[in-house]
Coordinates of C-alpha atoms in Angstrom, one line a residue:
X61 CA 28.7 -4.2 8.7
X62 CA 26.1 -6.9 9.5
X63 CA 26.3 -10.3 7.9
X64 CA 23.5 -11.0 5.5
X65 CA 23.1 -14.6 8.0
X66 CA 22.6 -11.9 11.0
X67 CA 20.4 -9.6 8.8
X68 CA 18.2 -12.9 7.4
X69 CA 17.8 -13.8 11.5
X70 CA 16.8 -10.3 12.5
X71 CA 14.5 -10.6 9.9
X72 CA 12.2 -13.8 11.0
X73 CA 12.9 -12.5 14.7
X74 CA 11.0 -9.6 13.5
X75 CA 8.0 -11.2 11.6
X76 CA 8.0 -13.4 15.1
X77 CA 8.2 -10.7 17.7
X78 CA 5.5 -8.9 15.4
X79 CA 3.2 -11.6 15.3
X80 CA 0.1 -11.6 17.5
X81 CA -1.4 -15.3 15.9
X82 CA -2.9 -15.1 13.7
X83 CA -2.2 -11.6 11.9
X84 CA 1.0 -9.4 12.6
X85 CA 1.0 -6.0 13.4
X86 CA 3.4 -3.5 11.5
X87 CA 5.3 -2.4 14.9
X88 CA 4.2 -2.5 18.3
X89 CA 3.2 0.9 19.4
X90 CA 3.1 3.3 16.9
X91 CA 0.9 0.7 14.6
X92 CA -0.7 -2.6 17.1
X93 CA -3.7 -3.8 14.5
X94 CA -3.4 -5.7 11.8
X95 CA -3.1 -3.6 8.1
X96 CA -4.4 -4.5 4.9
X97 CA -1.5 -4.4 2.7
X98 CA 1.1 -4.6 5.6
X99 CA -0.7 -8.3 6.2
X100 CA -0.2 -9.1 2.6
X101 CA 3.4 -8.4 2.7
X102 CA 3.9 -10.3 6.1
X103 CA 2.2 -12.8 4.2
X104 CA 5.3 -13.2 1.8
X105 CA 7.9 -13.1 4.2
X106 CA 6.1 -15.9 6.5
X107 CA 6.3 -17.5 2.8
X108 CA 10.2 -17.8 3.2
X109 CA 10.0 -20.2 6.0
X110 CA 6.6 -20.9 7.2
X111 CA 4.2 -21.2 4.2
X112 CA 1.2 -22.4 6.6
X113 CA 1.6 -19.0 8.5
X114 CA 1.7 -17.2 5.5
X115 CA -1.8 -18.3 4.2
X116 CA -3.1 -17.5 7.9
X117 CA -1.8 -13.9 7.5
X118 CA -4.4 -13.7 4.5
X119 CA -6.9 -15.8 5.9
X120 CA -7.4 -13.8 8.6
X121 CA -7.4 -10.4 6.8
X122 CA -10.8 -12.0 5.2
X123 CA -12.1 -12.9 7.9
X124 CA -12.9 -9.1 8.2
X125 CA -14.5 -9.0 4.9
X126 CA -18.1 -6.7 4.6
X127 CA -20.6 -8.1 3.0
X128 CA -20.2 -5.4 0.7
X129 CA -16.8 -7.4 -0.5
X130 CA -14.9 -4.5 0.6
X131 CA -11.9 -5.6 2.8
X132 CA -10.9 -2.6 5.4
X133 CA -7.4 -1.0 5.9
X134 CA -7.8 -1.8 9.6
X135 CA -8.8 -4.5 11.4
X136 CA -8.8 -4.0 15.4
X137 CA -8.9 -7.4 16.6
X138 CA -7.9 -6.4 19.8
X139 CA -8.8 -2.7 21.7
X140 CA -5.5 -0.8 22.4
X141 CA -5.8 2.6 23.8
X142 CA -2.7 3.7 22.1
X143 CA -4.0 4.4 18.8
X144 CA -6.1 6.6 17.1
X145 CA -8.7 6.8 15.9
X146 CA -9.8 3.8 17.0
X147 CA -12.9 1.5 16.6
X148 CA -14.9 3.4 18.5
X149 CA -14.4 6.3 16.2
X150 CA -14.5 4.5 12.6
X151 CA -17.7 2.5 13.5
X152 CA -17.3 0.2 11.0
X153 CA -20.1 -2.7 9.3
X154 CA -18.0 -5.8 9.2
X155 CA -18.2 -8.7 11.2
X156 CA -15.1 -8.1 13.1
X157 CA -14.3 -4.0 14.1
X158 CA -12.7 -2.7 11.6
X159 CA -12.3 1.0 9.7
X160 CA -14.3 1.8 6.8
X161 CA -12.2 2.5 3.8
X162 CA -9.7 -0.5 1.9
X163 CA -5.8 -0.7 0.8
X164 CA -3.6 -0.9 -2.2
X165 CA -5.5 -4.9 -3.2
X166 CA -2.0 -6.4 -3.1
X167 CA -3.3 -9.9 -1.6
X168 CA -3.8 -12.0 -4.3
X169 CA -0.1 -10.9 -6.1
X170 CA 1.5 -11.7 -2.4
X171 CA -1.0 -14.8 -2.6
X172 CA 0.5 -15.8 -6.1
X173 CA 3.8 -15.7 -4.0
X174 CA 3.0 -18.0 -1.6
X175 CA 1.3 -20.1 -3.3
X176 CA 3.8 -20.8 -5.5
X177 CA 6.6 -21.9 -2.7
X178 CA 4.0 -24.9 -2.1
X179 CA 1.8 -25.3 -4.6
X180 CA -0.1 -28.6 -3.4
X181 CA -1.3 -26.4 0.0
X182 CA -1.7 -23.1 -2.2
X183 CA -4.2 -24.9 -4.5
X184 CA -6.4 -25.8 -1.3
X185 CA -5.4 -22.2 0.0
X186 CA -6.4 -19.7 -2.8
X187 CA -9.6 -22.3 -3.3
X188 CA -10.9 -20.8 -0.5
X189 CA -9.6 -17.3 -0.8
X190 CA -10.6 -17.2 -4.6
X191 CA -14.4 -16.2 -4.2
X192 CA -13.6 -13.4 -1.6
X193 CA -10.8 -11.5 -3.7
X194 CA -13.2 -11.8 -6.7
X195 CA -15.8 -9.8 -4.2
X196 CA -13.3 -7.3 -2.9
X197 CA -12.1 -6.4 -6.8
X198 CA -15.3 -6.2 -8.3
X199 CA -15.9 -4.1 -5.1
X200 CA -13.1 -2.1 -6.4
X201 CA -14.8 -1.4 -10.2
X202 CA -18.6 -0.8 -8.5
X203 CA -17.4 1.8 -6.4
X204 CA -14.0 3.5 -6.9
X205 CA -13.7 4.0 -10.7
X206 CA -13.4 7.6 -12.7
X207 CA -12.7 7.3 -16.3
X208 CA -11.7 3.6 -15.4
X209 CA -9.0 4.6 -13.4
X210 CA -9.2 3.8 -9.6
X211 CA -10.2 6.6 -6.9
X212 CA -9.9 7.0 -3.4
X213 CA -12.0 8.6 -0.9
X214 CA -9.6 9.2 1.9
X215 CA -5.6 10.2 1.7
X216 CA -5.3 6.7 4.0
X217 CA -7.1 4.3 1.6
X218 CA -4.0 4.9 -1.1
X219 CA -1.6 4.0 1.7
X220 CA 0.7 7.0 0.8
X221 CA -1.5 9.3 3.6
X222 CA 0.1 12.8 2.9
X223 CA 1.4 12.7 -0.1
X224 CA 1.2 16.1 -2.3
X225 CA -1.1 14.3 -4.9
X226 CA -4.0 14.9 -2.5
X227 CA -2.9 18.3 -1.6
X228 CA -5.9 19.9 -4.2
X229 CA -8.9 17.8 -2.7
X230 CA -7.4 18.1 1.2
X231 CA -7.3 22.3 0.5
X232 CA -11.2 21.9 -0.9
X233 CA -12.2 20.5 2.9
X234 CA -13.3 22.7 5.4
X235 CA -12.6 20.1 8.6
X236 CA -15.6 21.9 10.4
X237 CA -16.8 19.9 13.8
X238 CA -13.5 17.5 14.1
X239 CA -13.3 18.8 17.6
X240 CA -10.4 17.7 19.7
X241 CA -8.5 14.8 19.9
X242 CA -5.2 13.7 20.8
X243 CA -3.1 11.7 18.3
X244 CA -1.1 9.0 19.3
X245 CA 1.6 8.8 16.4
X246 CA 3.6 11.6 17.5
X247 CA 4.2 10.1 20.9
X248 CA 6.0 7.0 19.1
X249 CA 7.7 9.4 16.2
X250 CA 8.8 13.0 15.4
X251 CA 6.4 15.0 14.6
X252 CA 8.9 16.3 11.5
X253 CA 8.3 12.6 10.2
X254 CA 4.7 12.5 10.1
X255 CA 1.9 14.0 8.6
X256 CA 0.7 17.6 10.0
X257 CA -2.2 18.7 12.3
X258 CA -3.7 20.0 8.8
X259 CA -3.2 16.8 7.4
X260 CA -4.7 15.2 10.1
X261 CA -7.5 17.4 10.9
X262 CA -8.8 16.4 7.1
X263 CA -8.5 13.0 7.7
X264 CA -10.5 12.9 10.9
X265 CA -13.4 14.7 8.9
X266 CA -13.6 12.6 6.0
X267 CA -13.4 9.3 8.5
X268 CA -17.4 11.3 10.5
X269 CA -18.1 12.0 7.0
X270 CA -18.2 8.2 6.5
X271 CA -19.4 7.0 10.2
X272 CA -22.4 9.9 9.5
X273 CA -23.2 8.1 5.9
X274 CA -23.1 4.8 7.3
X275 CA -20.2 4.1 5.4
X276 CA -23.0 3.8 2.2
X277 CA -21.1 3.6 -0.8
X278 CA -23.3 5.3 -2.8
X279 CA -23.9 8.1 -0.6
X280 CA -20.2 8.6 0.4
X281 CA -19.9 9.6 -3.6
X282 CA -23.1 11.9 -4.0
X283 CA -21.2 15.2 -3.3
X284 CA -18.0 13.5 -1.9
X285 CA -15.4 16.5 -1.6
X286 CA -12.6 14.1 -1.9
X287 CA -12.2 11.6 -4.9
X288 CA -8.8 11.6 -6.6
X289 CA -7.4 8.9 -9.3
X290 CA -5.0 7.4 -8.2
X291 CA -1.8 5.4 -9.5
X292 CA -1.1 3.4 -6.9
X293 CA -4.9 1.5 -6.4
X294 CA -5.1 1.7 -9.8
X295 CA -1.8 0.0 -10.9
X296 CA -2.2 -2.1 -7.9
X297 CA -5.8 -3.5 -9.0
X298 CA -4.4 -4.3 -12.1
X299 CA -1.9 -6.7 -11.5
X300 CA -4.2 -8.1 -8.9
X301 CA -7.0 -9.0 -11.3
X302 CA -4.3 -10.7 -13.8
X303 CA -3.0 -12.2 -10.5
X304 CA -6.9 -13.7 -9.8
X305 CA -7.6 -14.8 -13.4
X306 CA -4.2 -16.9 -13.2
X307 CA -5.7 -18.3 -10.1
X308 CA -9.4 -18.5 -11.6
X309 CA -7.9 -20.7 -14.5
X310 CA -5.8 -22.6 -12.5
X311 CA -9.0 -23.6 -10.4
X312 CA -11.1 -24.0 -13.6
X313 CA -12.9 -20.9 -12.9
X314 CA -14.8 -18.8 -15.4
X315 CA -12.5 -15.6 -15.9
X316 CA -14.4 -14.0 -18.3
X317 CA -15.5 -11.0 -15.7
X318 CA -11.8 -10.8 -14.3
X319 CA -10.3 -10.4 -18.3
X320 CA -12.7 -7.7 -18.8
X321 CA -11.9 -5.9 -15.8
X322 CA -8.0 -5.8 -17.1
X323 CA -9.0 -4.4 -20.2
X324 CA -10.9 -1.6 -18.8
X325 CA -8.3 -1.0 -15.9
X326 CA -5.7 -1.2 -18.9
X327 CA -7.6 1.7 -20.2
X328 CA -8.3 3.3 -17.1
X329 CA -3.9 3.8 -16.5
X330 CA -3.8 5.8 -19.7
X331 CA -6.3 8.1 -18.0
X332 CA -3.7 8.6 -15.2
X333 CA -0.8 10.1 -18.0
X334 CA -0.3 13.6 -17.6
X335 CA 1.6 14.8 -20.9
X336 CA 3.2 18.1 -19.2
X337 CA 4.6 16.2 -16.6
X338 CA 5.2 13.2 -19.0
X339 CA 4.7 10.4 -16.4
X340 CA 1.9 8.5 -14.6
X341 CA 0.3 11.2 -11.7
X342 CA -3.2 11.4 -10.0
X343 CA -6.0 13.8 -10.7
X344 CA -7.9 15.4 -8.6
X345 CA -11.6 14.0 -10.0
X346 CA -13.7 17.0 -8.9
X347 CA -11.0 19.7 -10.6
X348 CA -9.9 17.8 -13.2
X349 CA -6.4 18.7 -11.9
X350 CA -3.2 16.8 -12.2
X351 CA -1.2 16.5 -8.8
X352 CA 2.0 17.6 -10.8
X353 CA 3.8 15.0 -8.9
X354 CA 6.2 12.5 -10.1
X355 CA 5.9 9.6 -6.9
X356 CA 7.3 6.4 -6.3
X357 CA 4.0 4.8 -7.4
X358 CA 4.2 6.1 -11.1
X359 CA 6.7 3.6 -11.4
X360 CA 4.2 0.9 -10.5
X361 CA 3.3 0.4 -14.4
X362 CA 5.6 -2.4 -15.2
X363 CA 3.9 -4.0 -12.1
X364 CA 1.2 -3.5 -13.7
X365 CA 1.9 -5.2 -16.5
X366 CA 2.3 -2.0 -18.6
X367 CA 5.5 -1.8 -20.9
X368 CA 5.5 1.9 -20.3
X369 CA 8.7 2.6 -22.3
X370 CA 8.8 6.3 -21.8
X371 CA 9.1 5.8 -17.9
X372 CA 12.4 4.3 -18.1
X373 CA 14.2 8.0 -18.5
X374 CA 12.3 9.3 -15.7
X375 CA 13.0 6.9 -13.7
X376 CA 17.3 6.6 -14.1
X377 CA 16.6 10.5 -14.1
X378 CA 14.5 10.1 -10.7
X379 CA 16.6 7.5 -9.2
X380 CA 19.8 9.8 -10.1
X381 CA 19.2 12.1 -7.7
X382 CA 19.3 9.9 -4.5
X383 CA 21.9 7.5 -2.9
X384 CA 18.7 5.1 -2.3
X385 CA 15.8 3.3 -4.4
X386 CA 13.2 5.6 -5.7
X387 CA 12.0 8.0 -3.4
X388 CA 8.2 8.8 -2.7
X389 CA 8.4 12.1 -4.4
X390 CA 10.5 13.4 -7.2
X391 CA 13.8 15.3 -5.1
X392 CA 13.4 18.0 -8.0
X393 CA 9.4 18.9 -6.3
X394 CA 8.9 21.8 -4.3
X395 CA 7.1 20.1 -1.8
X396 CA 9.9 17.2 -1.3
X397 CA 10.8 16.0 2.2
X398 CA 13.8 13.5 2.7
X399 CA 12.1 12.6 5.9
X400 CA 8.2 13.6 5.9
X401 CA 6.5 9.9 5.7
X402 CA 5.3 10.1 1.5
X403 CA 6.6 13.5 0.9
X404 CA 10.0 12.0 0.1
X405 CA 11.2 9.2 2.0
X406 CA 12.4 5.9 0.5
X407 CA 10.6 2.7 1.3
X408 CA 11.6 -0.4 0.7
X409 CA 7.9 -2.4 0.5
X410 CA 7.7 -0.2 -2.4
X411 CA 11.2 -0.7 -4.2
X412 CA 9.9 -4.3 -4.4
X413 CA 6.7 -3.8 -6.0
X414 CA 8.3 -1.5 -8.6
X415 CA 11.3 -3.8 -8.8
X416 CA 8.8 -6.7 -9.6
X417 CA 7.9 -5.3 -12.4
X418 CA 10.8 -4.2 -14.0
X419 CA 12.3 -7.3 -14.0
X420 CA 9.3 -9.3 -15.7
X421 CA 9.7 -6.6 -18.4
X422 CA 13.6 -7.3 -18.5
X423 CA 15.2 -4.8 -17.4
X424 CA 18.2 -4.1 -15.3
X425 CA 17.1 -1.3 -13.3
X426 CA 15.1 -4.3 -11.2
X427 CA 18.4 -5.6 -10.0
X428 CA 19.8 -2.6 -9.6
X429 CA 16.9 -1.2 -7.6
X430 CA 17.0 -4.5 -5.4
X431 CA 20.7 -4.6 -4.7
X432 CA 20.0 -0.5 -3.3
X433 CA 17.5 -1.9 -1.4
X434 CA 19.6 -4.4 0.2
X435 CA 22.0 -1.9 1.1
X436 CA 19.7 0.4 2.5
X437 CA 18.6 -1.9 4.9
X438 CA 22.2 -3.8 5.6
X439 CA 23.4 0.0 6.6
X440 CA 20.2 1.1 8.4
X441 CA 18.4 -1.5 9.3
X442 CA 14.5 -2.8 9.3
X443 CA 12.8 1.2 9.6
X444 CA 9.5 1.6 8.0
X445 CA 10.9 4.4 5.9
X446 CA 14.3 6.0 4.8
X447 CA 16.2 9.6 4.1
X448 CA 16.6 8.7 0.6
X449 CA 19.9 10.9 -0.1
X450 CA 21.5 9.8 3.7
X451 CA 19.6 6.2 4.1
X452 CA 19.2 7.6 8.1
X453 CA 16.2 5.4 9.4
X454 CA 12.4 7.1 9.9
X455 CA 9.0 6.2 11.0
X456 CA 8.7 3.3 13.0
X457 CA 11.2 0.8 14.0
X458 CA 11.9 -3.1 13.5
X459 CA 9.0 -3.0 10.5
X460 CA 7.2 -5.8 9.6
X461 CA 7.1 -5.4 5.5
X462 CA 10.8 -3.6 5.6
X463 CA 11.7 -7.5 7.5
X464 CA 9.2 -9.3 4.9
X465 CA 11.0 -7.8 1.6
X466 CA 14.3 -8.8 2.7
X467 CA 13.4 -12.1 3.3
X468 CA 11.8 -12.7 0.3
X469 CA 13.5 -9.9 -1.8
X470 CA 16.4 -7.6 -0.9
X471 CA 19.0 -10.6 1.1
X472 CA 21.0 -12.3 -1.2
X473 CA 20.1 -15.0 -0.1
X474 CA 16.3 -14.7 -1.3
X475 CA 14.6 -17.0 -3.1
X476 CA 17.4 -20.1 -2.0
X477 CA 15.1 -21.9 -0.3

């Protein structure tokens, strides 16, 4: 067994040996830009002993802003010829290249993190920041809401790329004129652990579909075949926009715009609660079909800031069934996978988040959920993603967020310093 002083040095050796400067990339190989919500978690484990980094992490994930306020899921800073699809294929409008859909907006929650380690360079920090996360959010309600609950165009923009709740709207695409390319993931991980050539096929049409719009908002929704509610942005937006008006009054900012935006995300979660399945799930916008599927984000409503009573049940009753945290999808699903990337698999970025908010709400399953965590990753180390019943390590290795959360989470020893 490691010593958590071993595991807490593995840890910074990873955010080190994964950082390229100014932004870190998730693991080299399999992942070598710099990711939306991967950058924001970075960002909180830099917090743990470099706060100064931390605020470049985020700086520098602005500083591919569009003009639109949207801020991509990918940033290429540099070219690598080991990924794709690449810049050339995205063709994205931002000042630095860049692909043309967003992320779960976790920033300004992991900014609220940082800044509060140092709060006399957060003040200066967020000051800067504030006006640009107020774009990106407001991006968010102009263009991604459906019954004021928070869509997503493309299985990657949700950050959970095959998971089942976008199994109706992938089946309603005809991938016509992808043509052939070779992927680069499966050359860095089984092919078991990843999402498959139908998957993938899907995703590749939506991303011409956008290139051939110009990555138009407006005409990327006139007849869009994919457009699914979604908890995770949804949940995710939410406690971001209480996260900005904190900042906004903190700055002697005029909120009003940010409170309204709760209320009508507020509204826009109960629009996500399937009663057969009794628990949070997506729907499909263009069937007005529920996924069915009990994930790992319809625990994200206490992070919300939703009290959510009846999801405590599910959620011992979910949690019962594995050795590890809350897996992606519901063991007790047809379409489970211990080790398919979102079809099943544990991760422990995500433990956090939910963990976050049960324990603001006060209640235990927070510590228990973090003290899982920490022995996930004690026994199998800093793995993008978990066997949930066997904790055996998938996806990529030596992971930047996995290394992030226990420094700022999962160690015992979090939050010492």
């Amino acid at each position: 067994m490691n010593s958590v002083e071993s595991m807490d040095q593995t840890a910074r050796e990873i955010m080190h040996a994964n950082d390229k400067g100014g932004y870190t990339v998730p693991t080299h190989g399999l992942y070598p830009y710099q990711w939306n919500w991967d950058s924001a978690f970075a960002a909180y484990g830099f917090a743990q002993f470099d706060v100064e980094r931390a605020w470049l992490e985020l700086e520098t994930l602005f500083s591919a802003q569009w003009d639109n306020g949207m801020v991509p899921h990918i940033i290429f800073h540099q070219q690598d010829a080991g990924y794709f699809p690449g810049p050339d294929v995205w063709q994205g409008i931002g000042p630095i290249p860049s692909s043309g859909i967003s992320q779960p907006p976790i920033a300004a929650t992991m900014a609220k993190l940082v800044y509060d380690k140092d709060p006399e360079m957060g003040k200066k920090r967020i000051g800067a920041l504030y006006d640009k996360m107020i774009a990106w959010h407001q991006w968010f309600m102009d263009w991604r809401l459906d019954n004021d609950a928070v869509c997503i165009t493309h299985p990657w923009e949700a950050g959970r790329d095959n998971a089942p709740d976008w199994d109706i709207a992938m089946a309603a695409i005809e991938p016509e004129g992808v043509g052939e390319y070779t992927r680069r993931d499966t050359t860095h991980v089984d092919s078991s652990m990843r999402p498959t050539k139908y998957d993938y096929d899907r995703y590749i049409w939506l991303v011409k579909r956008g290139v051939a719009l110009g990555w138009d908002d407006a005409a990327m929704l006139d007849n869009t075949p994919f457009r699914v509610a979604d908890p995770t942005m949804t949940f995710t937006l939410l406690r971001a926009q209480r996260d900005l008006a904190d900042f906004g009054r903190m700055l002697g900012k005029d909120v009003t715009t940010t409170e309204a935006a709760i209320k009508q995300l507020e509204a826009g979660a109960q629009s996500l609660w399937n009663p057969e399945l009794a628990s949070y799930d997506s729907r499909d916008v263009n069937s007005e079909q529920w996924s069915g599927a009990i994930s790992n984000a319809s625990f994200l409503c206490w992070y919300a800031g939703l009290e959510a009573p009846e999801m405590k049940s599910v959620l011992n009753d979910v949690m019962s069934t594995v050795k590890y945290g809350v897996p992606s999808l519901d063991t007790r699903n047809e379409k489970f996978d211990a080790k398919r990337y979102w079809r099943g698999p544990v991760w422990p970025m995500f433990n956090n988040l939910i963990a976050m908010g049960l324990d603001e709400m006060g209640m235990q399953e927070g510590t228990m959920l973090r003290q899982s965590t920490a022995d996930l990753i004690m026994e199998h180390g800093f793995s993008e993603y978990f066997d949930p019943l066997d904790g055996s390590p998938a996806g990529g290795k030596t992971f930047t967020w996995t290394a992030a959360i226990w420094l700022g989470w999962a160690s015992p020893t979090a939050g010492a310093n």
